[in-house]
Amino acid sequence: MTDRLSAIRANFDDWQVDALLLTSPANRRWASGFTGSAAHLLIARDRAVLATDSRYWERAAQEAPAYEVFQLRDSKDDMRNFLALAGGPRIGLEARHVTLAFHKQLAANEGVAWVPLPATVEALRAVKSADELAAIRVAARLTDVAVALVPQLARPGITERAVAWELEKAMREAGAESVAFDIIVASGPNSALPHHHPGDRQLQAGDIVIVDLGAQVDGYKSDLTRSFYLGETAGDAFWGLYNTVSAAHQAAVAGIRPGVTGKAVDALARDLITAAGHGDHFGHGTGHGVGLEIHEEPRFSRLAEGTVIPAGAVMTVEPGIYLPGYGGVRIEDLLLVTADGAEYLSAAPQTPLIAI
Ligand code: ZN
Ligand code: ZN
């Protein structure tokens, strides 16, 4: 944590701040180790202070030994006394996380010049440490274990919801502390909805079934999507989509290396899909960072022109094509950006046909 504090403080001159206030759960956890649900971190040049209420005083001392614990006791002076530890008047805050209500509470403290920062530690979080990577590798392995069950689970008559529950159980029983996000099981025409919520639809022969799942281990997440076809043989309509998405996926993975922009990697997948006539059927980005949050920086996206992908980032590659009323295909893997390319962290096979 002292390395992380030094890395944060190295930005203070750029940000023109004397201290940084972190309140969003993922940034807070990354910068301190504290896993509780309520705390403010005040990172000054010469001290780091974690303010929390009596529920968490002991846990904060254990989990965040690099921080002094400031005991919040519901006094109206608490916040002013806490902020006085900043060591200067200019305090940066997370412009994308602070609510209007909290901002009002902060603004009531005279003598502080608040500096809204569009990003704080997100770029630092993008490069994973050995410990973070170890947790993500375990989460990715648990996801592989669960998705390997899909060919047995996905039988005509079972509901999407039942498949999702079996996959969740499999990850939990294999050691996941939780799922990384609500599992997506989207069958038949529902597979054309990228973030479909699994419902009571029963799987049928001839369905495309998209399964998107992830496990959480020590707070770190994994993310994987496989697209299946229920039947021994599929027609040209399915293979046309599947092979295009697969080629787009491989093209994007082949283009990953440190220093490439997020936009360039997105274009490698997107150009192939557009050339196949499906540019309008691929509405989301090609991939995203994964860590304490399921979607975090950096991104493989049309908007990521100024985003440089660093070595040590953990990214998904997940192009998809979605045809309303018919169905969709998405293939998503988790990768580590290495010194000269990318390493697959997920090892699930890409074999879509399920004999029924
Ligand atoms: Zn996913
Ligand atoms: Zn994803």
mmCIF file of C-alpha atoms and ligand atoms in Angstrom:
data_model
loop_
_atom_site.group_PDB
_atom_site.id
_atom_site.type_symbol
_atom_site.label_atom_id
_atom_site.label_comp_id
_atom_site.label_asym_id
_atom_site.label_seq_id
_atom_site.Cartn_x
_atom_site.Cartn_y
_atom_site.Cartn_z
ATOM 1 C CA MET A 1 0.000 0.000 0.000
ATOM 2 C CA THR A 2 2.888 2.390 0.593
ATOM 3 C CA ASP A 3 3.874 1.930 -3.080
ATOM 4 C CA ARG A 4 0.319 2.745 -4.081
ATOM 5 C CA LEU A 5 0.278 5.832 -1.861
ATOM 6 C CA SER A 6 3.542 7.021 -3.459
ATOM 7 C CA ALA A 7 2.120 6.427 -6.934
ATOM 8 C CA ILE A 8 -0.993 8.426 -6.032
ATOM 9 C CA ARG A 9 1.005 11.313 -4.540
ATOM 10 C CA ALA A 10 3.172 11.478 -7.667
ATOM 11 C CA ASN A 11 0.091 12.946 -9.412
ATOM 12 C CA PHE A 12 -0.549 15.734 -6.913
ATOM 13 C CA ASP A 13 1.411 18.385 -8.841
ATOM 14 C CA ASP A 14 -0.434 17.524 -12.079
ATOM 15 C CA TRP A 15 -3.754 17.603 -10.298
ATOM 16 C CA GLN A 16 -2.753 20.782 -8.406
ATOM 17 C CA VAL A 17 -3.922 19.382 -5.085
ATOM 18 C CA ASP A 18 -2.571 19.139 -1.544
ATOM 19 C CA ALA A 19 -4.547 15.984 -0.832
ATOM 20 C CA LEU A 20 -6.988 13.525 -2.395
ATOM 21 C CA LEU A 21 -10.317 12.370 -0.971
ATOM 22 C CA LEU A 22 -11.360 8.888 -2.152
ATOM 23 C CA THR A 23 -14.849 7.585 -1.413
ATOM 24 C CA SER A 24 -15.809 5.206 -4.243
ATOM 25 C CA PRO A 25 -15.619 1.589 -3.044
ATOM 26 C CA ALA A 26 -13.229 0.196 -5.678
ATOM 27 C CA ASN A 27 -10.797 3.130 -5.556
ATOM 28 C CA ARG A 28 -10.947 3.097 -1.775
ATOM 29 C CA ARG A 29 -10.238 -0.625 -1.560
ATOM 30 C CA TRP A 30 -7.412 -0.453 -4.072
ATOM 31 C CA ALA A 31 -5.725 2.464 -2.300
ATOM 32 C CA SER A 32 -6.084 1.114 1.238
ATOM 33 C CA GLY A 33 -7.120 -2.546 1.394
ATOM 34 C CA PHE A 34 -10.269 -1.582 3.347
ATOM 35 C CA THR A 35 -13.230 -3.733 2.301
ATOM 36 C CA GLY A 36 -16.011 -2.175 4.380
ATOM 37 C CA SER A 37 -18.999 -0.396 2.913
ATOM 38 C CA ALA A 38 -18.424 3.114 4.319
ATOM 39 C CA ALA A 39 -15.236 5.151 4.646
ATOM 40 C CA HIS A 40 -13.473 8.236 3.336
ATOM 41 C CA LEU A 41 -9.768 8.147 2.527
ATOM 42 C CA LEU A 42 -7.816 11.365 2.831
ATOM 43 C CA ILE A 43 -4.417 10.996 1.227
ATOM 44 C CA ALA A 44 -2.202 13.960 2.041
ATOM 45 C CA ARG A 45 1.471 14.431 1.200
ATOM 46 C CA ASP A 46 2.692 13.324 4.606
ATOM 47 C CA ARG A 47 -0.119 11.181 6.011
ATOM 48 C CA ALA A 48 -2.974 8.934 4.988
ATOM 49 C CA VAL A 49 -6.177 8.892 7.015
ATOM 50 C CA LEU A 50 -9.231 6.627 6.826
ATOM 51 C CA ALA A 51 -12.412 8.012 8.377
ATOM 52 C CA THR A 52 -15.153 5.561 9.240
ATOM 53 C CA ASP A 53 -17.853 4.928 11.832
ATOM 54 C CA SER A 54 -17.757 2.601 14.830
ATOM 55 C CA ARG A 55 -18.843 -0.456 12.826
ATOM 56 C CA TYR A 56 -15.495 -0.456 11.057
ATOM 57 C CA TRP A 57 -12.878 1.016 13.407
ATOM 58 C CA GLU A 58 -11.285 -2.343 14.190
ATOM 59 C CA ARG A 59 -11.544 -3.714 10.677
ATOM 60 C CA ALA A 60 -10.026 -0.543 9.207
ATOM 61 C CA ALA A 61 -7.015 -0.819 11.510
ATOM 62 C CA GLN A 62 -6.511 -4.440 10.423
ATOM 63 C CA GLU A 63 -7.125 -4.069 6.710
ATOM 64 C CA ALA A 64 -5.540 -0.653 6.117
ATOM 65 C CA PRO A 65 -2.399 -0.515 8.287
ATOM 66 C CA ALA A 66 -0.898 2.230 6.097
ATOM 67 C CA TYR A 67 -3.689 4.561 7.258
ATOM 68 C CA GLU A 68 -4.482 6.322 10.528
ATOM 69 C CA VAL A 69 -8.083 5.586 11.496
ATOM 70 C CA PHE A 70 -10.176 8.705 12.144
ATOM 71 C CA GLN A 71 -13.234 7.850 14.219
ATOM 72 C CA LEU A 72 -16.404 9.404 12.846
ATOM 73 C CA ARG A 73 -18.946 9.858 15.660
ATOM 74 C CA ASP A 74 -21.843 11.750 14.097
ATOM 75 C CA SER A 75 -20.654 15.120 15.335
ATOM 76 C CA LYS A 76 -21.118 17.991 12.927
ATOM 77 C CA ASP A 77 -17.467 18.909 13.501
ATOM 78 C CA ASP A 78 -16.233 15.450 12.461
ATOM 79 C CA MET A 79 -15.889 16.164 8.789
ATOM 80 C CA ARG A 80 -14.211 19.525 9.332
ATOM 81 C CA ASN A 81 -11.682 18.023 11.735
ATOM 82 C CA PHE A 82 -11.000 15.184 9.310
ATOM 83 C CA LEU A 83 -10.509 17.485 6.326
ATOM 84 C CA ALA A 84 -8.175 19.705 8.392
ATOM 85 C CA LEU A 85 -5.663 16.826 8.195
ATOM 86 C CA ALA A 86 -5.223 17.502 4.462
ATOM 87 C CA GLY A 87 -2.251 19.772 5.115
ATOM 88 C CA GLY A 88 -3.420 22.354 2.571
ATOM 89 C CA PRO A 89 -6.559 23.917 1.166
ATOM 90 C CA ARG A 90 -6.796 22.134 -2.206
ATOM 91 C CA ILE A 91 -8.415 18.687 -2.009
ATOM 92 C CA GLY A 92 -9.118 16.592 -5.086
ATOM 93 C CA LEU A 93 -12.319 14.588 -5.259
ATOM 94 C CA GLU A 94 -13.782 11.981 -7.567
ATOM 95 C CA ALA A 95 -16.012 13.998 -9.887
ATOM 96 C CA ARG A 96 -17.627 10.865 -11.341
ATOM 97 C CA HIS A 97 -18.545 9.347 -7.972
ATOM 98 C CA VAL A 98 -19.432 12.142 -5.558
ATOM 99 C CA THR A 99 -23.189 12.546 -5.172
ATOM 100 C CA LEU A 100 -24.920 15.907 -4.968
ATOM 101 C CA ALA A 101 -25.802 15.202 -1.330
ATOM 102 C CA PHE A 102 -22.210 14.412 -0.354
ATOM 103 C CA HIS A 103 -20.947 17.391 -2.324
ATOM 104 C CA LYS A 104 -23.285 19.641 -0.357
ATOM 105 C CA GLN A 105 -21.895 18.198 2.888
ATOM 106 C CA LEU A 106 -18.329 18.772 1.692
ATOM 107 C CA ALA A 107 -19.009 22.289 0.407
ATOM 108 C CA ALA A 108 -20.200 23.322 3.884
ATOM 109 C CA ASN A 109 -16.588 23.099 5.081
ATOM 110 C CA GLU A 110 -15.109 26.561 4.719
ATOM 111 C CA GLY A 111 -11.511 26.972 3.749
ATOM 112 C CA VAL A 112 -11.379 23.957 1.400
ATOM 113 C CA ALA A 113 -10.945 24.471 -2.349
ATOM 114 C CA TRP A 114 -12.454 21.368 -3.925
ATOM 115 C CA VAL A 115 -10.775 20.193 -7.121
ATOM 116 C CA PRO A 116 -13.048 17.879 -9.137
ATOM 117 C CA LEU A 117 -10.939 15.218 -10.873
ATOM 118 C CA PRO A 118 -12.503 13.218 -13.740
ATOM 119 C CA ALA A 119 -10.139 10.332 -12.920
ATOM 120 C CA THR A 120 -7.976 9.632 -9.892
ATOM 121 C CA VAL A 121 -6.463 6.182 -9.391
ATOM 122 C CA GLU A 122 -8.202 4.376 -12.263
ATOM 123 C CA ALA A 123 -5.121 4.441 -14.520
ATOM 124 C CA LEU A 124 -2.982 3.084 -11.676
ATOM 125 C CA ARG A 125 -5.539 0.336 -11.026
ATOM 126 C CA ALA A 126 -5.303 -0.739 -14.677
ATOM 127 C CA VAL A 127 -1.854 -2.284 -14.145
ATOM 128 C CA LYS A 128 -2.293 -5.320 -11.948
ATOM 129 C CA SER A 129 0.132 -6.377 -9.202
ATOM 130 C CA ALA A 130 1.207 -10.005 -8.791
ATOM 131 C CA ASP A 131 -1.343 -10.504 -5.999
ATOM 132 C CA GLU A 132 -4.179 -9.002 -8.022
ATOM 133 C CA LEU A 133 -3.274 -11.111 -11.029
ATOM 134 C CA ALA A 134 -3.154 -14.257 -8.897
ATOM 135 C CA ALA A 135 -6.724 -13.644 -7.702
ATOM 136 C CA ILE A 136 -7.930 -12.941 -11.246
ATOM 137 C CA ARG A 137 -6.300 -16.148 -12.494
ATOM 138 C CA VAL A 138 -8.207 -18.157 -9.883
ATOM 139 C CA ALA A 139 -11.458 -16.374 -10.763
ATOM 140 C CA ALA A 140 -10.874 -17.116 -14.464
ATOM 141 C CA ARG A 141 -10.260 -20.790 -13.710
ATOM 142 C CA LEU A 142 -13.504 -21.064 -11.720
ATOM 143 C CA THR A 143 -15.348 -19.506 -14.658
ATOM 144 C CA ASP A 144 -13.824 -22.072 -17.009
ATOM 145 C CA VAL A 145 -14.966 -24.862 -14.677
ATOM 146 C CA ALA A 146 -18.543 -23.571 -14.726
ATOM 147 C CA VAL A 147 -18.833 -22.921 -18.451
ATOM 148 C CA ALA A 148 -17.592 -26.462 -19.141
ATOM 149 C CA LEU A 149 -20.914 -27.639 -17.650
ATOM 150 C CA VAL A 150 -23.015 -25.846 -20.260
ATOM 151 C CA PRO A 151 -23.053 -28.719 -22.807
ATOM 152 C CA GLN A 152 -24.627 -30.977 -20.130
ATOM 153 C CA LEU A 153 -26.942 -28.323 -18.684
ATOM 154 C CA ALA A 154 -28.303 -26.807 -21.862
ATOM 155 C CA ARG A 155 -31.043 -29.306 -22.763
ATOM 156 C CA PRO A 156 -34.355 -28.495 -24.412
ATOM 157 C CA GLY A 157 -36.913 -27.644 -21.696
ATOM 158 C CA ILE A 158 -34.587 -26.162 -19.065
ATOM 159 C CA THR A 159 -35.156 -22.464 -18.382
ATOM 160 C CA GLU A 160 -32.535 -19.762 -18.768
ATOM 161 C CA ARG A 161 -32.887 -19.004 -15.065
ATOM 162 C CA ALA A 162 -32.210 -22.628 -14.095
ATOM 163 C CA VAL A 163 -29.058 -22.738 -16.225
ATOM 164 C CA ALA A 164 -27.850 -19.484 -14.639
ATOM 165 C CA TRP A 165 -28.433 -20.862 -11.144
ATOM 166 C CA GLU A 166 -26.530 -24.087 -11.878
ATOM 167 C CA LEU A 167 -23.594 -22.053 -13.183
ATOM 168 C CA GLU A 168 -23.659 -19.821 -10.103
ATOM 169 C CA LYS A 169 -23.696 -22.859 -7.816
ATOM 170 C CA ALA A 170 -20.798 -24.422 -9.704
ATOM 171 C CA MET A 171 -18.632 -21.323 -9.258
ATOM 172 C CA ARG A 172 -19.527 -20.948 -5.584
ATOM 173 C CA GLU A 173 -18.929 -24.622 -4.835
ATOM 174 C CA ALA A 174 -15.553 -24.437 -6.573
ATOM 175 C CA GLY A 175 -14.516 -21.593 -4.272
ATOM 176 C CA ALA A 176 -15.801 -18.290 -5.665
ATOM 177 C CA GLU A 177 -16.762 -15.821 -2.929
ATOM 178 C CA SER A 178 -19.580 -14.624 -5.177
ATOM 179 C CA VAL A 179 -20.478 -14.208 -8.808
ATOM 180 C CA ALA A 180 -18.780 -11.224 -10.442
ATOM 181 C CA PHE A 181 -22.113 -10.021 -11.866
ATOM 182 C CA ASP A 182 -25.563 -11.451 -12.582
ATOM 183 C CA ILE A 183 -24.983 -14.336 -14.980
ATOM 184 C CA ILE A 184 -26.451 -13.866 -18.444
ATOM 185 C CA VAL A 185 -28.127 -16.845 -20.115
ATOM 186 C CA ALA A 186 -29.872 -15.667 -23.289
ATOM 187 C CA SER A 187 -31.560 -18.213 -25.530
ATOM 188 C CA GLY A 188 -33.160 -18.070 -28.953
ATOM 189 C CA PRO A 189 -34.284 -14.535 -29.870
ATOM 190 C CA ASN A 190 -33.168 -13.351 -26.394
ATOM 191 C CA SER A 191 -29.571 -13.898 -27.506
ATOM 192 C CA ALA A 192 -29.969 -10.757 -29.635
ATOM 193 C CA LEU A 193 -30.097 -8.736 -26.377
ATOM 194 C CA PRO A 194 -26.497 -8.199 -25.192
ATOM 195 C CA HIS A 195 -27.457 -7.807 -21.510
ATOM 196 C CA HIS A 196 -30.517 -10.059 -21.365
ATOM 197 C CA HIS A 197 -31.641 -11.020 -17.850
ATOM 198 C CA PRO A 198 -32.277 -14.787 -17.687
ATOM 199 C CA GLY A 199 -35.967 -15.567 -17.433
ATOM 200 C CA ASP A 200 -38.467 -18.383 -17.747
ATOM 201 C CA ARG A 201 -37.889 -19.091 -21.424
ATOM 202 C CA GLN A 202 -37.195 -22.788 -21.987
ATOM 203 C CA LEU A 203 -34.322 -23.711 -24.259
ATOM 204 C CA GLN A 204 -35.331 -25.308 -27.562
ATOM 205 C CA ALA A 205 -33.537 -27.298 -30.244
ATOM 206 C CA GLY A 206 -32.117 -24.868 -32.775
ATOM 207 C CA ASP A 207 -31.541 -22.091 -30.231
ATOM 208 C CA ILE A 208 -28.453 -19.998 -29.980
ATOM 209 C CA VAL A 209 -27.565 -19.747 -26.279
ATOM 210 C CA ILE A 210 -25.226 -17.009 -25.021
ATOM 211 C CA VAL A 211 -23.743 -17.577 -21.581
ATOM 212 C CA ASP A 212 -21.822 -14.675 -19.969
ATOM 213 C CA LEU A 213 -20.446 -15.281 -16.491
ATOM 214 C CA GLY A 214 -17.711 -14.421 -14.046
ATOM 215 C CA ALA A 215 -16.484 -15.360 -10.581
ATOM 216 C CA GLN A 216 -15.167 -13.168 -7.777
ATOM 217 C CA VAL A 217 -12.123 -14.126 -5.687
ATOM 218 C CA ASP A 218 -10.657 -11.797 -3.010
ATOM 219 C CA GLY A 219 -12.658 -8.962 -4.568
ATOM 220 C CA TYR A 220 -11.258 -9.582 -8.073
ATOM 221 C CA LYS A 221 -13.445 -10.609 -10.955
ATOM 222 C CA SER A 222 -13.366 -12.642 -14.152
ATOM 223 C CA ASP A 223 -15.526 -12.348 -17.265
ATOM 224 C CA LEU A 224 -16.192 -14.898 -20.007
ATOM 225 C CA THR A 225 -18.790 -15.407 -22.736
ATOM 226 C CA ARG A 226 -19.436 -18.442 -24.894
ATOM 227 C CA SER A 227 -22.112 -18.792 -27.575
ATOM 228 C CA PHE A 228 -23.642 -22.196 -28.204
ATOM 229 C CA TYR A 229 -25.998 -23.763 -30.726
ATOM 230 C CA LEU A 230 -28.432 -26.432 -29.533
ATOM 231 C CA GLY A 231 -28.121 -29.102 -32.186
ATOM 232 C CA GLU A 232 -25.634 -31.421 -33.872
ATOM 233 C CA THR A 233 -25.504 -29.293 -36.996
ATOM 234 C CA ALA A 234 -26.168 -25.622 -37.514
ATOM 235 C CA GLY A 235 -27.022 -23.818 -40.715
ATOM 236 C CA ASP A 236 -25.250 -21.070 -42.610
ATOM 237 C CA ALA A 237 -27.107 -18.363 -40.687
ATOM 238 C CA PHE A 238 -25.476 -19.425 -37.426
ATOM 239 C CA TRP A 239 -22.051 -20.200 -38.868
ATOM 240 C CA GLY A 240 -21.993 -16.886 -40.727
ATOM 241 C CA LEU A 241 -22.404 -15.010 -37.454
ATOM 242 C CA TYR A 242 -20.173 -17.294 -35.420
ATOM 243 C CA ASN A 243 -17.252 -17.349 -37.824
ATOM 244 C CA THR A 244 -17.362 -13.575 -38.283
ATOM 245 C CA VAL A 245 -17.354 -12.957 -34.523
ATOM 246 C CA SER A 246 -14.611 -15.550 -34.040
ATOM 247 C CA ALA A 247 -12.445 -13.919 -36.715
ATOM 248 C CA ALA A 248 -13.060 -10.479 -35.177
ATOM 249 C CA HIS A 249 -12.121 -11.849 -31.761
ATOM 250 C CA GLN A 250 -8.865 -13.335 -33.046
ATOM 251 C CA ALA A 251 -7.987 -10.171 -34.959
ATOM 252 C CA ALA A 252 -8.403 -8.022 -31.849
ATOM 253 C CA VAL A 253 -6.394 -10.416 -29.655
ATOM 254 C CA ALA A 254 -3.598 -10.476 -32.241
ATOM 255 C CA GLY A 255 -3.416 -6.682 -32.144
ATOM 256 C CA ILE A 256 -2.974 -6.323 -28.384
ATOM 257 C CA ARG A 257 0.404 -5.094 -27.201
ATOM 258 C CA PRO A 258 1.572 -2.411 -24.780
ATOM 259 C CA GLY A 259 1.268 1.070 -26.266
ATOM 260 C CA VAL A 260 -1.555 0.300 -28.693
ATOM 261 C CA THR A 261 -4.618 2.508 -28.304
ATOM 262 C CA GLY A 262 -7.962 1.183 -27.158
ATOM 263 C CA LYS A 263 -9.479 2.535 -30.349
ATOM 264 C CA ALA A 264 -7.013 0.644 -32.570
ATOM 265 C CA VAL A 265 -7.812 -2.723 -30.948
ATOM 266 C CA ASP A 266 -11.545 -2.024 -31.193
ATOM 267 C CA ALA A 267 -11.146 -1.237 -34.891
ATOM 268 C CA LEU A 268 -9.454 -4.595 -35.577
ATOM 269 C CA ALA A 269 -12.635 -6.391 -34.504
ATOM 270 C CA ARG A 270 -15.113 -3.784 -35.676
ATOM 271 C CA ASP A 271 -13.746 -3.450 -39.214
ATOM 272 C CA LEU A 272 -14.166 -7.191 -39.802
ATOM 273 C CA ILE A 273 -17.725 -7.152 -38.510
ATOM 274 C CA THR A 274 -18.551 -4.058 -40.546
ATOM 275 C CA ALA A 275 -17.066 -5.636 -43.675
ATOM 276 C CA ALA A 276 -19.395 -8.611 -43.133
ATOM 277 C CA GLY A 277 -22.338 -6.192 -43.212
ATOM 278 C CA HIS A 278 -23.004 -6.186 -39.465
ATOM 279 C CA GLY A 279 -21.533 -2.858 -38.353
ATOM 280 C CA ASP A 280 -24.947 -1.748 -37.082
ATOM 281 C CA HIS A 281 -25.381 -5.001 -35.149
ATOM 282 C CA PHE A 282 -22.326 -4.515 -32.912
ATOM 283 C CA GLY A 283 -23.308 -1.707 -30.570
ATOM 284 C CA HIS A 284 -20.929 -2.168 -27.650
ATOM 285 C CA GLY A 285 -17.188 -1.832 -27.254
ATOM 286 C CA THR A 286 -14.741 -4.641 -28.073
ATOM 287 C CA GLY A 287 -13.516 -4.979 -24.490
ATOM 288 C CA HIS A 288 -12.883 -3.511 -21.060
ATOM 289 C CA GLY A 289 -10.547 -3.724 -18.132
ATOM 290 C CA VAL A 290 -11.468 -6.139 -15.320
ATOM 291 C CA GLY A 291 -10.326 -6.079 -11.695
ATOM 292 C CA LEU A 292 -12.109 -4.954 -8.556
ATOM 293 C CA GLU A 293 -14.863 -3.811 -10.925
ATOM 294 C CA ILE A 294 -16.274 -5.866 -13.755
ATOM 295 C CA HIS A 295 -16.018 -2.892 -16.121
ATOM 296 C CA GLU A 296 -13.034 -0.662 -15.445
ATOM 297 C CA GLU A 297 -10.308 1.190 -17.301
ATOM 298 C CA PRO A 298 -8.928 0.884 -19.899
ATOM 299 C CA ARG A 299 -11.371 0.167 -22.747
ATOM 300 C CA PHE A 300 -11.194 -1.232 -26.251
ATOM 301 C CA SER A 301 -13.710 1.172 -27.744
ATOM 302 C CA ARG A 302 -14.346 3.612 -30.566
ATOM 303 C CA LEU A 303 -14.105 6.365 -27.929
ATOM 304 C CA ALA A 304 -10.729 5.218 -26.577
ATOM 305 C CA GLU A 305 -8.558 7.128 -29.052
ATOM 306 C CA GLY A 306 -6.468 8.671 -26.283
ATOM 307 C CA THR A 307 -6.311 5.481 -24.209
ATOM 308 C CA VAL A 308 -2.923 3.764 -24.328
ATOM 309 C CA ILE A 309 -3.055 0.124 -23.228
ATOM 310 C CA PRO A 310 -0.324 -0.660 -20.668
ATOM 311 C CA ALA A 311 1.496 -3.939 -20.004
ATOM 312 C CA GLY A 312 -0.071 -5.593 -16.971
ATOM 313 C CA ALA A 313 -3.645 -4.622 -17.831
ATOM 314 C CA VAL A 314 -6.300 -7.358 -17.662
ATOM 315 C CA MET A 315 -8.766 -6.912 -20.521
ATOM 316 C CA THR A 316 -11.662 -8.679 -22.140
ATOM 317 C CA VAL A 317 -12.038 -9.099 -25.878
ATOM 318 C CA GLU A 318 -15.731 -9.587 -26.630
ATOM 319 C CA PRO A 319 -16.999 -8.692 -30.069
ATOM 320 C CA GLY A 320 -20.589 -9.655 -30.845
ATOM 321 C CA ILE A 321 -23.244 -9.503 -33.530
ATOM 322 C CA TYR A 322 -26.917 -9.201 -32.565
ATOM 323 C CA LEU A 323 -29.727 -9.620 -35.079
ATOM 324 C CA PRO A 324 -33.071 -8.504 -33.628
ATOM 325 C CA GLY A 325 -35.659 -11.292 -33.733
ATOM 326 C CA TYR A 326 -33.109 -13.941 -34.734
ATOM 327 C CA GLY A 327 -30.342 -14.070 -32.161
ATOM 328 C CA GLY A 328 -26.782 -13.120 -31.478
ATOM 329 C CA VAL A 329 -23.264 -14.398 -30.964
ATOM 330 C CA ARG A 330 -20.615 -13.020 -28.591
ATOM 331 C CA ILE A 331 -17.255 -14.560 -27.767
ATOM 332 C CA GLU A 332 -15.446 -13.113 -24.750
ATOM 333 C CA ASP A 333 -12.109 -14.032 -23.238
ATOM 334 C CA LEU A 334 -10.035 -12.525 -20.451
ATOM 335 C CA LEU A 335 -6.455 -11.610 -21.362
ATOM 336 C CA LEU A 336 -3.362 -10.201 -19.709
ATOM 337 C CA VAL A 337 -1.444 -7.593 -21.693
ATOM 338 C CA THR A 338 2.165 -8.839 -21.671
ATOM 339 C CA ALA A 339 5.439 -7.214 -22.747
ATOM 340 C CA ASP A 340 4.950 -8.317 -26.345
ATOM 341 C CA GLY A 341 1.288 -9.261 -26.769
ATOM 342 C CA ALA A 342 -1.456 -10.900 -24.767
ATOM 343 C CA GLU A 343 -1.851 -14.052 -22.693
ATOM 344 C CA TYR A 344 -5.214 -15.814 -22.374
ATOM 345 C CA LEU A 345 -6.341 -16.026 -18.741
ATOM 346 C CA SER A 346 -9.452 -17.983 -19.739
ATOM 347 C CA ALA A 347 -9.010 -21.428 -21.220
ATOM 348 C CA ALA A 348 -12.580 -22.486 -22.072
ATOM 349 C CA PRO A 349 -12.802 -24.081 -25.533
ATOM 350 C CA GLN A 350 -14.669 -22.340 -28.335
ATOM 351 C CA THR A 351 -16.803 -25.266 -29.500
ATOM 352 C CA PRO A 352 -20.351 -24.057 -30.039
ATOM 353 C CA LEU A 353 -22.325 -27.126 -31.086
ATOM 354 C CA ILE A 354 -24.203 -28.997 -28.341
ATOM 355 C CA ALA A 355 -25.534 -32.377 -29.471
ATOM 356 C CA ILE A 356 -28.998 -32.947 -27.986
HETATM 357 ZN ZN ZN B 1 -19.007 -10.765 -19.950
HETATM 358 ZN ZN ZN B 2 -17.253 -8.175 -20.458
#
